Coordinates of C-alpha atoms in Angstrom, one line a residue:
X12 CA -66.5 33.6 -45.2
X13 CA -64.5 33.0 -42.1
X14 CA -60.8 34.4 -42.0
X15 CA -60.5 36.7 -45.4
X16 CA -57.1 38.0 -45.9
X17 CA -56.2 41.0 -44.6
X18 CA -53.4 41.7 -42.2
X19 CA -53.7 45.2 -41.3
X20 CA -55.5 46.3 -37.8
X21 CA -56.3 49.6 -39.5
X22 CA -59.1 46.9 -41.1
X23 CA -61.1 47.5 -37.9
X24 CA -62.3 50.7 -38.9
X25 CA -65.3 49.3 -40.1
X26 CA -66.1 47.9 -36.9
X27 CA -65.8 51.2 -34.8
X28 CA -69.7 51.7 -34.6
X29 CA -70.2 48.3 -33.3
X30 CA -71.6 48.9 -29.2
X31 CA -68.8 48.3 -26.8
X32 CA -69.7 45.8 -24.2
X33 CA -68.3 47.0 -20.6
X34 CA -68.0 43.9 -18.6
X35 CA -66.9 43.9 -14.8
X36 CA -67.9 40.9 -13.3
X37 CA -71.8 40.8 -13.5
X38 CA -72.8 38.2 -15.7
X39 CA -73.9 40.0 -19.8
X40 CA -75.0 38.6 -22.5
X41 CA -72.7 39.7 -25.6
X42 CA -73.4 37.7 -28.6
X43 CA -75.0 40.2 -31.1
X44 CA -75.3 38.4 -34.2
X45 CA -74.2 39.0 -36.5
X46 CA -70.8 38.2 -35.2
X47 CA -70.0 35.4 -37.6
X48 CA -67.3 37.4 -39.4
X49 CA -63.6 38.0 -37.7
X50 CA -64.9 42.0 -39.2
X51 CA -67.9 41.7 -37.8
X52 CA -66.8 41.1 -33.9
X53 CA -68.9 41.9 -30.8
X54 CA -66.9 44.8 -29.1
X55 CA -65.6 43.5 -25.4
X56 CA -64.0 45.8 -22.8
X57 CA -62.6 43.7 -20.0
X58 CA -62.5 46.9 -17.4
X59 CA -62.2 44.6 -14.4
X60 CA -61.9 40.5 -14.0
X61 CA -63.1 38.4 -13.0
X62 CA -65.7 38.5 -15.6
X63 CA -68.0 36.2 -17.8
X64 CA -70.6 36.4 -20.8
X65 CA -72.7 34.6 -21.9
X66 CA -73.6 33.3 -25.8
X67 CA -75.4 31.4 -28.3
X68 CA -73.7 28.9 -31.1
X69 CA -77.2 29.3 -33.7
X70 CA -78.3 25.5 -34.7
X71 CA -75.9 24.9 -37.5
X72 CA -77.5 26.3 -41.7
X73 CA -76.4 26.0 -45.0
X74 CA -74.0 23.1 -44.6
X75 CA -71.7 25.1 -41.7
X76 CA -71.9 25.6 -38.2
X77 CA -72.4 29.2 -36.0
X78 CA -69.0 30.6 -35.5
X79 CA -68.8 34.1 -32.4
X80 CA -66.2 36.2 -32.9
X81 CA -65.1 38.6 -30.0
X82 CA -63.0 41.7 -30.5
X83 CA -61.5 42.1 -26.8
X84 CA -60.1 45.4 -25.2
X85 CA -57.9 44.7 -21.7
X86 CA -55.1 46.1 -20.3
X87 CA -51.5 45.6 -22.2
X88 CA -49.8 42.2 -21.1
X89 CA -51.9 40.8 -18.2
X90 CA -51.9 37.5 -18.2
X91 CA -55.2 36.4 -18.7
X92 CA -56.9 32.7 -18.5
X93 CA -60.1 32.8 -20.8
X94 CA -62.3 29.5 -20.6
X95 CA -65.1 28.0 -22.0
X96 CA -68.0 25.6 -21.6
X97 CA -71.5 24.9 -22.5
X98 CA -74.3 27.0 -20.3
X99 CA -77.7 26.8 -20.0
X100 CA -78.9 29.8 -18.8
X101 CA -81.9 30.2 -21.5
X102 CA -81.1 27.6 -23.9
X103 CA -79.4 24.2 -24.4
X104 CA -75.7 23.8 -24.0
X105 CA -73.7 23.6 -26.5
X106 CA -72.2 20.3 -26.2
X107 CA -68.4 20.3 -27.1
X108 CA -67.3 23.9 -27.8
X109 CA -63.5 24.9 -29.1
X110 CA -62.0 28.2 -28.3
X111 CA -59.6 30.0 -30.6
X112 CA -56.9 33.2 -30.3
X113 CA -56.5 35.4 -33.3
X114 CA -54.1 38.4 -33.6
X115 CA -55.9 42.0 -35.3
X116 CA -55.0 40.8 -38.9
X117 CA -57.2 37.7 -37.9
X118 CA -54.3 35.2 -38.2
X119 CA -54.8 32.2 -35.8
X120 CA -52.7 32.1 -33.1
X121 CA -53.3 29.3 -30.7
X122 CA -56.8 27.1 -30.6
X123 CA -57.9 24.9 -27.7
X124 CA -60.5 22.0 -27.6
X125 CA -61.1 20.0 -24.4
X126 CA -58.5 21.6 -22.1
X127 CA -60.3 19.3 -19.2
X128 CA -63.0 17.6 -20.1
X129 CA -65.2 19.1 -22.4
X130 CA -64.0 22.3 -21.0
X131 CA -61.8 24.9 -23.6
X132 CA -58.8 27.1 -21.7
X133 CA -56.4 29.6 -23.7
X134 CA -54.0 31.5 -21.0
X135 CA -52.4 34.6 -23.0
X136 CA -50.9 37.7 -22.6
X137 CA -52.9 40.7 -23.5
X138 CA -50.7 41.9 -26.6
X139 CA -49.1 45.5 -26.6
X140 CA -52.4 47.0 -28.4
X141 CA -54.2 45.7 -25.5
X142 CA -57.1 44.3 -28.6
X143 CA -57.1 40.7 -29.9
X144 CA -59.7 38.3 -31.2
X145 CA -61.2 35.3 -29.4
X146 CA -63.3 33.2 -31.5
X147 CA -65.9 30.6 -30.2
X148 CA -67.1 27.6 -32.4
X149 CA -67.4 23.5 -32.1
X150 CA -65.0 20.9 -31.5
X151 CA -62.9 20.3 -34.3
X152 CA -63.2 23.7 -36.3
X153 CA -59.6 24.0 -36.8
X154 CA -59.8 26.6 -39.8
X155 CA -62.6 28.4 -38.5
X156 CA -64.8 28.1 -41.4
X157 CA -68.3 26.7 -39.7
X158 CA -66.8 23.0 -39.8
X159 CA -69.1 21.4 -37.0
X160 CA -72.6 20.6 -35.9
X161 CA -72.6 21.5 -32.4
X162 CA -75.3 24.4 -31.4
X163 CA -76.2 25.9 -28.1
X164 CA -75.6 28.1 -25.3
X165 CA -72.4 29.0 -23.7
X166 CA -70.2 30.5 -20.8
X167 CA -66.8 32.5 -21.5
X168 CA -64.9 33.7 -18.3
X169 CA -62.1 35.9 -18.5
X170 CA -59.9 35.8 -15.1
X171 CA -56.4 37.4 -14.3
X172 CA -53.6 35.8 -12.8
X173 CA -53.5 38.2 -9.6
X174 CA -52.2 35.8 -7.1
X175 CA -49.1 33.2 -7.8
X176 CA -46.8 30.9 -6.0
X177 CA -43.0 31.7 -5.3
X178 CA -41.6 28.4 -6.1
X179 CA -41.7 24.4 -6.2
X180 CA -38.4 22.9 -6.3
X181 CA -36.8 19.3 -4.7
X182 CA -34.4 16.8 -5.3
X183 CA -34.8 13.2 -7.2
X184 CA -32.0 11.0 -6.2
X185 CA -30.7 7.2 -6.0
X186 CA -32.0 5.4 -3.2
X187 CA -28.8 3.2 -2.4
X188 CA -26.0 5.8 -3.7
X189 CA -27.7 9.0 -3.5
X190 CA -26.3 10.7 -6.0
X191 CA -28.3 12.7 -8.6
X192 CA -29.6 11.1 -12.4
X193 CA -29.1 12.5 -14.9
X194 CA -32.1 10.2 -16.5
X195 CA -35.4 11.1 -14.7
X196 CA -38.0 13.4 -15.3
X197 CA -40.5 15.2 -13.1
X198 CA -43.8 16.6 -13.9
X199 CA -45.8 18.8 -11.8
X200 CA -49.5 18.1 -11.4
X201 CA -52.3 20.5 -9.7
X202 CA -55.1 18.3 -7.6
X203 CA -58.2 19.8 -9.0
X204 CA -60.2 18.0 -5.4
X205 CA -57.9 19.2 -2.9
X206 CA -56.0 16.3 -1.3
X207 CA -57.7 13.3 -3.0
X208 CA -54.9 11.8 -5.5
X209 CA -57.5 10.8 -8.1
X210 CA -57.7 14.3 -8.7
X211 CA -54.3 15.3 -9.5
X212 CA -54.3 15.0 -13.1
X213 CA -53.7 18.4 -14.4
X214 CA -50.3 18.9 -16.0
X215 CA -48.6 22.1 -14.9
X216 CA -45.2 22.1 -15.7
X217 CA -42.4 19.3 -16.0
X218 CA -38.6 19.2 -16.6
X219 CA -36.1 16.4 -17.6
X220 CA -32.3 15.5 -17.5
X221 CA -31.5 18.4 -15.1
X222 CA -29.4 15.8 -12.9
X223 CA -31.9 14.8 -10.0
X224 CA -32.8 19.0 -9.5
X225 CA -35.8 20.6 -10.6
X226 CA -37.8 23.8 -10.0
X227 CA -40.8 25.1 -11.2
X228 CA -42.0 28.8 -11.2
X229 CA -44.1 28.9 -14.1
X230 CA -46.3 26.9 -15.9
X231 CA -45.8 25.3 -19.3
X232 CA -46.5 28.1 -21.2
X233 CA -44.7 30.5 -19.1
X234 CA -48.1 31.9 -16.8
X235 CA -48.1 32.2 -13.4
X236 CA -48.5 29.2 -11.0
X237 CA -51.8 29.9 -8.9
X238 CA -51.9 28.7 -5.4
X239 CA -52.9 25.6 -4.3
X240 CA -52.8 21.3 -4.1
X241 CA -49.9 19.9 -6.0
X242 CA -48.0 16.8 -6.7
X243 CA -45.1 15.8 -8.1
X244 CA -44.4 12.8 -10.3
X245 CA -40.7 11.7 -10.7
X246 CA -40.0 8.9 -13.2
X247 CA -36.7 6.9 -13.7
X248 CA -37.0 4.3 -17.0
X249 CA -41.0 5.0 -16.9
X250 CA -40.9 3.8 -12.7
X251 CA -42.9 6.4 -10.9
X252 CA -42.1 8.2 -7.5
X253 CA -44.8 10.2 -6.0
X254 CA -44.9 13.0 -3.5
X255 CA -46.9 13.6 -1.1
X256 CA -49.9 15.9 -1.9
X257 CA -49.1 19.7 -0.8
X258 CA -50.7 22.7 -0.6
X259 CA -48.2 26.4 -1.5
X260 CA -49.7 29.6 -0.7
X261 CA -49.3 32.8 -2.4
X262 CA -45.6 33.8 -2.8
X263 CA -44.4 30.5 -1.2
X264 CA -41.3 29.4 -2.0
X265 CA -42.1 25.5 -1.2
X266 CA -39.5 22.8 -0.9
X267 CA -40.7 19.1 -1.6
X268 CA -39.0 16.7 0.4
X269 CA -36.6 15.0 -1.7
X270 CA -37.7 11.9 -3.6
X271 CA -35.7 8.2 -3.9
X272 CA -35.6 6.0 -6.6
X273 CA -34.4 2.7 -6.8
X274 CA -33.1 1.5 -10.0
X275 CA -35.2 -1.4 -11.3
X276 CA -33.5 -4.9 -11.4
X277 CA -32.4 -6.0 -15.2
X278 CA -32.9 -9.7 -15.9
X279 CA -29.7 -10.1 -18.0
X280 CA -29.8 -11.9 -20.7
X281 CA -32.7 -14.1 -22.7
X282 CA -30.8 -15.7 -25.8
X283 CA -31.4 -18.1 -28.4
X284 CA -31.4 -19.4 -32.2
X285 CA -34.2 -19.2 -34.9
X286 CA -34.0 -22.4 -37.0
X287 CA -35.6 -24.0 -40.1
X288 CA -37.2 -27.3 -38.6
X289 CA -36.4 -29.1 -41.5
X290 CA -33.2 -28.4 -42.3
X291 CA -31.8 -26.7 -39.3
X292 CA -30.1 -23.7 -41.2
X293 CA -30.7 -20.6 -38.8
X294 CA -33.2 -18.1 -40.2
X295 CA -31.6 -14.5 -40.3
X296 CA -33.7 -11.4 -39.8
X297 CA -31.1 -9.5 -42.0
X298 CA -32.0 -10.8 -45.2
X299 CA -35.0 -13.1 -46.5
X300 CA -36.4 -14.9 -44.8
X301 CA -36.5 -12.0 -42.3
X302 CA -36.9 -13.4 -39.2
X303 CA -37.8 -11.4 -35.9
X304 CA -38.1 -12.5 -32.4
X305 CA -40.2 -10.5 -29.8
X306 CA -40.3 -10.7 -26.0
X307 CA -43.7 -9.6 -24.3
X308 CA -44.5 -9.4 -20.4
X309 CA -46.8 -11.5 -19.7
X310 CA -49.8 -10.6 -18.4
X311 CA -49.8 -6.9 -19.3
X312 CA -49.2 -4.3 -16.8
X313 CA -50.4 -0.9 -17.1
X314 CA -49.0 -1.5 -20.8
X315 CA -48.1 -4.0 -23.0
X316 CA -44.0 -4.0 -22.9
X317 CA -42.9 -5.8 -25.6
X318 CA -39.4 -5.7 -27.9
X319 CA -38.2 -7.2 -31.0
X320 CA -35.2 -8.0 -32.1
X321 CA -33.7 -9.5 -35.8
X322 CA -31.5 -12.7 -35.6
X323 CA -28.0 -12.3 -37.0
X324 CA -27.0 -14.5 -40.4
X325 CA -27.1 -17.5 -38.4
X326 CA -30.4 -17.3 -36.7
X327 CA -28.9 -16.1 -33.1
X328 CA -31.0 -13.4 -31.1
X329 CA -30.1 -11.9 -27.7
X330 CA -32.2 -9.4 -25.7
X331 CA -29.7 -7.8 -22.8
X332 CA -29.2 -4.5 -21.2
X333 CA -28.7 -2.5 -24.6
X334 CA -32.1 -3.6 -25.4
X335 CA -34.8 -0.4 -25.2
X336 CA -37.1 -0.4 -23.5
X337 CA -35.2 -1.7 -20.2
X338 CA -35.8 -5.3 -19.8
X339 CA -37.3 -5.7 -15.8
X340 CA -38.0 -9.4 -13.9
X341 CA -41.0 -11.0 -14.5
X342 CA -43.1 -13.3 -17.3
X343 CA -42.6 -13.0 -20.3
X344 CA -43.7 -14.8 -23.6
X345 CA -41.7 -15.1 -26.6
X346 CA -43.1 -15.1 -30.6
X347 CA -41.0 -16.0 -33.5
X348 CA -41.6 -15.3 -36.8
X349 CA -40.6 -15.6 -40.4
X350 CA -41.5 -15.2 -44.5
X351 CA -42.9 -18.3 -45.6
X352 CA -42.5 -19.8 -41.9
X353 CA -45.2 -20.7 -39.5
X354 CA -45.4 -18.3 -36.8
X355 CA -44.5 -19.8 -32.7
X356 CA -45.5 -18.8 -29.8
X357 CA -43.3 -20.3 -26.4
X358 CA -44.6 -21.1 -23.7
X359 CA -44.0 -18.4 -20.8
X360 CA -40.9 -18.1 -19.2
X361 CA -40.4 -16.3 -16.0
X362 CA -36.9 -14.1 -15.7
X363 CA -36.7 -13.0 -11.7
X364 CA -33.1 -12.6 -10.7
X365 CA -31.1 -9.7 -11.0
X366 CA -28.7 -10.1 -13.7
X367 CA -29.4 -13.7 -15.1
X368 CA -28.7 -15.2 -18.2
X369 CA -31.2 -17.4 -19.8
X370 CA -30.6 -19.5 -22.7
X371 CA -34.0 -20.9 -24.7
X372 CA -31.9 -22.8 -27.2
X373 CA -33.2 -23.4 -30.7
X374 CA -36.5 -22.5 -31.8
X375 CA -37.7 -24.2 -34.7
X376 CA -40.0 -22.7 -37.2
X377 CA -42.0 -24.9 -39.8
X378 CA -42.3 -23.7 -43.6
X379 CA -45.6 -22.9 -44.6
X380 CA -46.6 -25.7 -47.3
X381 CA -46.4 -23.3 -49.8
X382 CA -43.4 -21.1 -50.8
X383 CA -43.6 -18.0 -53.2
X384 CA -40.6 -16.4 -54.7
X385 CA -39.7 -13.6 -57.5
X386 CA -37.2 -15.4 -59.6
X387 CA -37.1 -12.5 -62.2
X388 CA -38.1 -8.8 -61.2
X389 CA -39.3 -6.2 -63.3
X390 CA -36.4 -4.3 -64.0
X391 CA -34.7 -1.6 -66.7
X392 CA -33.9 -4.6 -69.0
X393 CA -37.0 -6.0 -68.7
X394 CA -39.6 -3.1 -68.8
X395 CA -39.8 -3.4 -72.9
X396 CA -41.8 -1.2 -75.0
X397 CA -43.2 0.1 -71.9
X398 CA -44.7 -3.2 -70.1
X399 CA -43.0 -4.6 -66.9
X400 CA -42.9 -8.7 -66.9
X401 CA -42.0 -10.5 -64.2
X402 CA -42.0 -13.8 -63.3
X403 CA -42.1 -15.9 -59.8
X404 CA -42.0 -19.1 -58.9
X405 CA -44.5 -21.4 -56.8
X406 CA -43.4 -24.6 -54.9
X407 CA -45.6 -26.9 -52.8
X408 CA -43.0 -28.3 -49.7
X409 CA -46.1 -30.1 -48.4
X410 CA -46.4 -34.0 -48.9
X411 CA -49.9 -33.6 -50.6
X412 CA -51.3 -31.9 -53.4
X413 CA -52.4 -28.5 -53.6
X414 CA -55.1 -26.6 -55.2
X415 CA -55.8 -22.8 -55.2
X416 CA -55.3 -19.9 -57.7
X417 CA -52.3 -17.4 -57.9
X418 CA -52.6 -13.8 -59.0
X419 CA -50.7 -10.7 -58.8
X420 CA -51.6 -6.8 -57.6
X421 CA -49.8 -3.4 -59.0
X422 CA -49.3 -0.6 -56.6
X423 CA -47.9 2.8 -57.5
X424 CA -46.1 5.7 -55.2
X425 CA -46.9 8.6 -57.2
X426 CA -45.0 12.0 -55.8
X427 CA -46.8 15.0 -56.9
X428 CA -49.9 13.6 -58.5
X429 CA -53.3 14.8 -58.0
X430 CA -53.7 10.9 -56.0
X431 CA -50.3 10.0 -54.1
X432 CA -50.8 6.1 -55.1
X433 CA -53.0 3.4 -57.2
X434 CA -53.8 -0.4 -57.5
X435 CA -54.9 -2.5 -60.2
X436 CA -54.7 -5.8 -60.7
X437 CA -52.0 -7.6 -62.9
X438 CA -53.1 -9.7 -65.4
X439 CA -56.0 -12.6 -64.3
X440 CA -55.6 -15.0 -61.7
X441 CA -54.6 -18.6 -62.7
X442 CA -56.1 -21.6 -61.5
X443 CA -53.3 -23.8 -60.7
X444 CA -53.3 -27.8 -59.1
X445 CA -49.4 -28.5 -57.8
X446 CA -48.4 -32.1 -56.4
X447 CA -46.2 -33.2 -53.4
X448 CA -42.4 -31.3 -54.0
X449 CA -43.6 -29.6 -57.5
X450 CA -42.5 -26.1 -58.3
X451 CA -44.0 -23.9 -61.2
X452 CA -43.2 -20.2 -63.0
X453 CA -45.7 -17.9 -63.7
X454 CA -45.4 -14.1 -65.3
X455 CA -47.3 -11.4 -65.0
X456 CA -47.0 -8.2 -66.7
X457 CA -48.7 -4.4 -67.3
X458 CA -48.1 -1.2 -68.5
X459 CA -46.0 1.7 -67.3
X460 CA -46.3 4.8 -69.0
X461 CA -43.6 7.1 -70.0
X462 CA -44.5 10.4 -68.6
X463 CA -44.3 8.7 -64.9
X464 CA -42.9 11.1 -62.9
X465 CA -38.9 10.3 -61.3
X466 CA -38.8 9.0 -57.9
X467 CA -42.2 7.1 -58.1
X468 CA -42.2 3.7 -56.9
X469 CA -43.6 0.9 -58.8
X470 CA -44.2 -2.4 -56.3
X471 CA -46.0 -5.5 -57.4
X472 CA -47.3 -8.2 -54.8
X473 CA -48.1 -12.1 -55.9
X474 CA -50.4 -14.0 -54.0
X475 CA -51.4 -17.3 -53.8
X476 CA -54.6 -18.9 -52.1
X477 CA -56.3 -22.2 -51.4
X478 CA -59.4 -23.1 -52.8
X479 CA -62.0 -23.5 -55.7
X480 CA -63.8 -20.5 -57.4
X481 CA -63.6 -17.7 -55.3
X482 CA -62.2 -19.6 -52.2
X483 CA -58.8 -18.2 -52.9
X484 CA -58.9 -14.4 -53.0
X485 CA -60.1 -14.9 -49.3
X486 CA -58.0 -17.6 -48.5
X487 CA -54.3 -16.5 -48.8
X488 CA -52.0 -18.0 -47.8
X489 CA -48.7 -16.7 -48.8
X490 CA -47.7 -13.9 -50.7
X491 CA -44.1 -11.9 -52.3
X492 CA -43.5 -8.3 -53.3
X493 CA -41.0 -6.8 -55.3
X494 CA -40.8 -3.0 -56.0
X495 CA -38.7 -0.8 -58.2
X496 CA -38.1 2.7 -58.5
X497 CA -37.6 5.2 -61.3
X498 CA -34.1 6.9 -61.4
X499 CA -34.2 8.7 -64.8
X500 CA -35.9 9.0 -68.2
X501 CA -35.8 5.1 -69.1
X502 CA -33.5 4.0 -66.4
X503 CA -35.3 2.2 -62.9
X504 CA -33.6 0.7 -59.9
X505 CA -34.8 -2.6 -58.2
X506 CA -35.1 -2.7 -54.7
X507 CA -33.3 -5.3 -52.6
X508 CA -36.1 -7.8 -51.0
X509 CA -35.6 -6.4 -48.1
X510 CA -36.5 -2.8 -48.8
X511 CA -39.1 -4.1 -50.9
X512 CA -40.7 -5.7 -48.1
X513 CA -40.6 -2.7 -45.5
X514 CA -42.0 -0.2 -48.5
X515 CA -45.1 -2.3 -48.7
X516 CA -45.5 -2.8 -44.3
X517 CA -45.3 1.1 -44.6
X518 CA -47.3 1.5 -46.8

């Protein structure tokens, strides 16, 4: 069994007569199974680095995966880089490996899988006792209990920090004013290939809202910053500014000559209004029927930018410079949408100069032929004798006649139950045959039992669907939830349409 509990070092006793390994930095072969156990760790003195071993992950038995623990001896707070990857020096390599950090009481303190690549990389300071644990196993063994499959040979390489930079610092200003942002950000990346840019793709460092100046002496996690080819990446509302590539020796103090943005053009303003093309009543995105309007760039670059925005009570929308992400010249394509409305796509429309406004006008949404609607939820008053009924109402806006079936599904949000939610059906389906302009009620019903636990969520969600026999259930068409919540022993609160409605999206 991997990690017992035990959290004193004094533990290790039982370990004492387990051969120390001396590396320097010939290459030795330390895993001496067994070494399964965070007890049971190979003994490693690290008396000079660089310095690398190598070791076996045994072809995974009895349901778990070969896990190598390593009880390591190095001089008090060095900063130390251990990584791993698969070797094949006498044996297959092991194909995705993860590498872990554990203190003396074998608590997990930091994990890495796929630093770069397939490649594992913990940098650390060697604690006061100068002894912690490193553990190797497979990708994705985040307890350390033999969770993987991978088997096969590897390479672990312990190295010191013994050479680092001064500094890296520069200046990220306005092109046209030249004053400082407080906005941008900067990251540092390390080119891996020398000075080809594809290969500057290792994250070193970065900062953020220091007003245009940045400065970097460390990495991320506070270890040294090794000579050799950087980068610097300066971004003002996600626009990039790149360096140069450069190259800082040991105790350089290197100044990067200072980058300029320019601000990217806004296109003003894109309005309109969201109507019902029949009656020409503007559809609201506050309340039913919910209406949202997004704005894409069209074709996608890099990313797809999009926004949405809800119309106001009378079905205007307006996307401006409040409107996150920053709204930037260029093609864009606008969909509307709405409950029991047919959804609209525009045409593109192309938004170039700096500041202007563009008005769309209305856009006019059809209603589906079929509208859905709860006319009586299940509430306190109606939950009798423990059985919530509720009824809704169907109505065909279509000029023909329509045929289908209409049927209901319960779902519960259950806080502390052994399973968080259920579903069941409400009730059978009903055939049902409606002609041009008729309406119908329906009600369902089911049981809710009295030891249901406060704060759980009771939703239920009516469908309807075209079609003969089972045609329906995977034809539907439209559909309308309503969900309540228990407050107290008997007492439940319903939840406006609105919150009903984003409960089940979540969901």
């Amino acid at each position: 069994m991997m990690n017992p509990e035990y959290a004193s070092a004094q533990r290790w006793g039982s370990c004492l007569l387990v051969p120390t390994l001396c590396l320097a930095t010939s290459l030795a072969h330390a895993d001496v199974e067994p070494n399964d156990g965070c007890l049971s760790a190979d003994r490693v003195e690290l008396s000079s680095m660089p310095a690398t071993l190598n070791g076996t992950l045994e072809a995974p038995g009895s349901g778990r995966g070969d896990i190598d623990f390593y009880l390591i001896s190095a001089t008090p707070e060095t900063p130390l880089r251990i990584e791993l990857e698969g070797d094949s020096e006498g044996t297959d390599a092991v194909g995705d490996p993860m590498l872990a950090y554990l203190g003396l009481g074998c608590e997990l303190l930091a994990s890495n899988d796929d630093y770069f690549s397939l490649m594992s990389r913990l940098p650390l300071y060697v604690p006061a006792s100068g002894t912690f644990v490193i553990a190797v196993t497979g990708s994705g063994d985040m307890t350390l209990t033999g969770d993987h499959r991978q088997s096969g040979g590897y390479r672990l390489s312990f190295s010191t920090y013994s050479r680092s930079i001064g500094s890296i610092s520069g200046l990220y200003l306005d092109a046209i004013t030249g004053r400082y942002t407080p906005q941008g950000s900067v990251q540092l990346l390390r080119c891996t290939d020398g000075d080809d840019p594809e290969s500057c793709t290792a994250p070193v460092a970065s900062q953020g809202g220091n007003g245009g100046a940045y400065s970097f002496s460390a990495e991320w996690n506070g270890m040294p910053i090794e000579p050799g080819y950087f980068r610097v990446r300066a971004s003002f509302l996600d626009e990039p500014v790149w360096s140069e590539i450069f190259w800082v020796a040991e105790n350089q103090h290197y100044r990067v000559p200072t980058l300029y943005y320019e601000e990217p053009l806004g296109i003003g303003t894109i309005e309109g209004r969201l109507v019902d093309a029949m009656t020409g009543v503007g559809l609201s995105g506050e309340e039913y029927p919910f209406a949202s309007v997004r704005l894409r760039q069209f074709p996608c670059i890099e990313s797809c930018y999009s926004v949405d925005v809800a119309p106001d009570s009378a079905g205007h929308f307006r996307f401006d410079e409040t409107t996150e992400p920053y709204l930037r010249p260029g093609e864009y394509r606008i969909t509307a949408s709405a409950s029991d409305y047919e959804t609209q796509q525009l045409p593109t429309i192309h938004s170039g100069a700096e500041g202007e406004k563009r008005s769309i006008g209305e856009i006019a949404l059809d209603p589906k032929p079929v509208r859905i609607s709860v006319t009586s939820p299940c509430d306190s008053d109606s939950i009798d004798g423990g059985i919530c009924r509720y009824r809704v109402s169907l109505e065909n806006r279509s000029p023909e006649r329509v045929r289908g079936s209409i049927w209901s599904i319960a779902s519960g949000y259950l806080p502390g139950g052994t399973l968080s939610s259920t579903e069941f059906q409400a009730g059978d389906p009903v055939p049902i045959s409606l002609r041009a302009g008729e309406s119908r009620a329906f009600q369902f019903e089911f049981p809710i039992p009295s030891t249901l636990r406060g704060d759980s969520t009771i939703c239920s969600t009516t469908y309807f669907g075209e079609g003969y026999g089972n045609q329906p259930y995977f034809n539907p068409s439209v559909n309308v939830s309503s969900c309540l919540t228990k407050t107290g022993e008997s007492e439940y609160s319903v939840l406006s349409k609105k919150e009903s409605r984003a409960l089940i999206e979540g969901r």
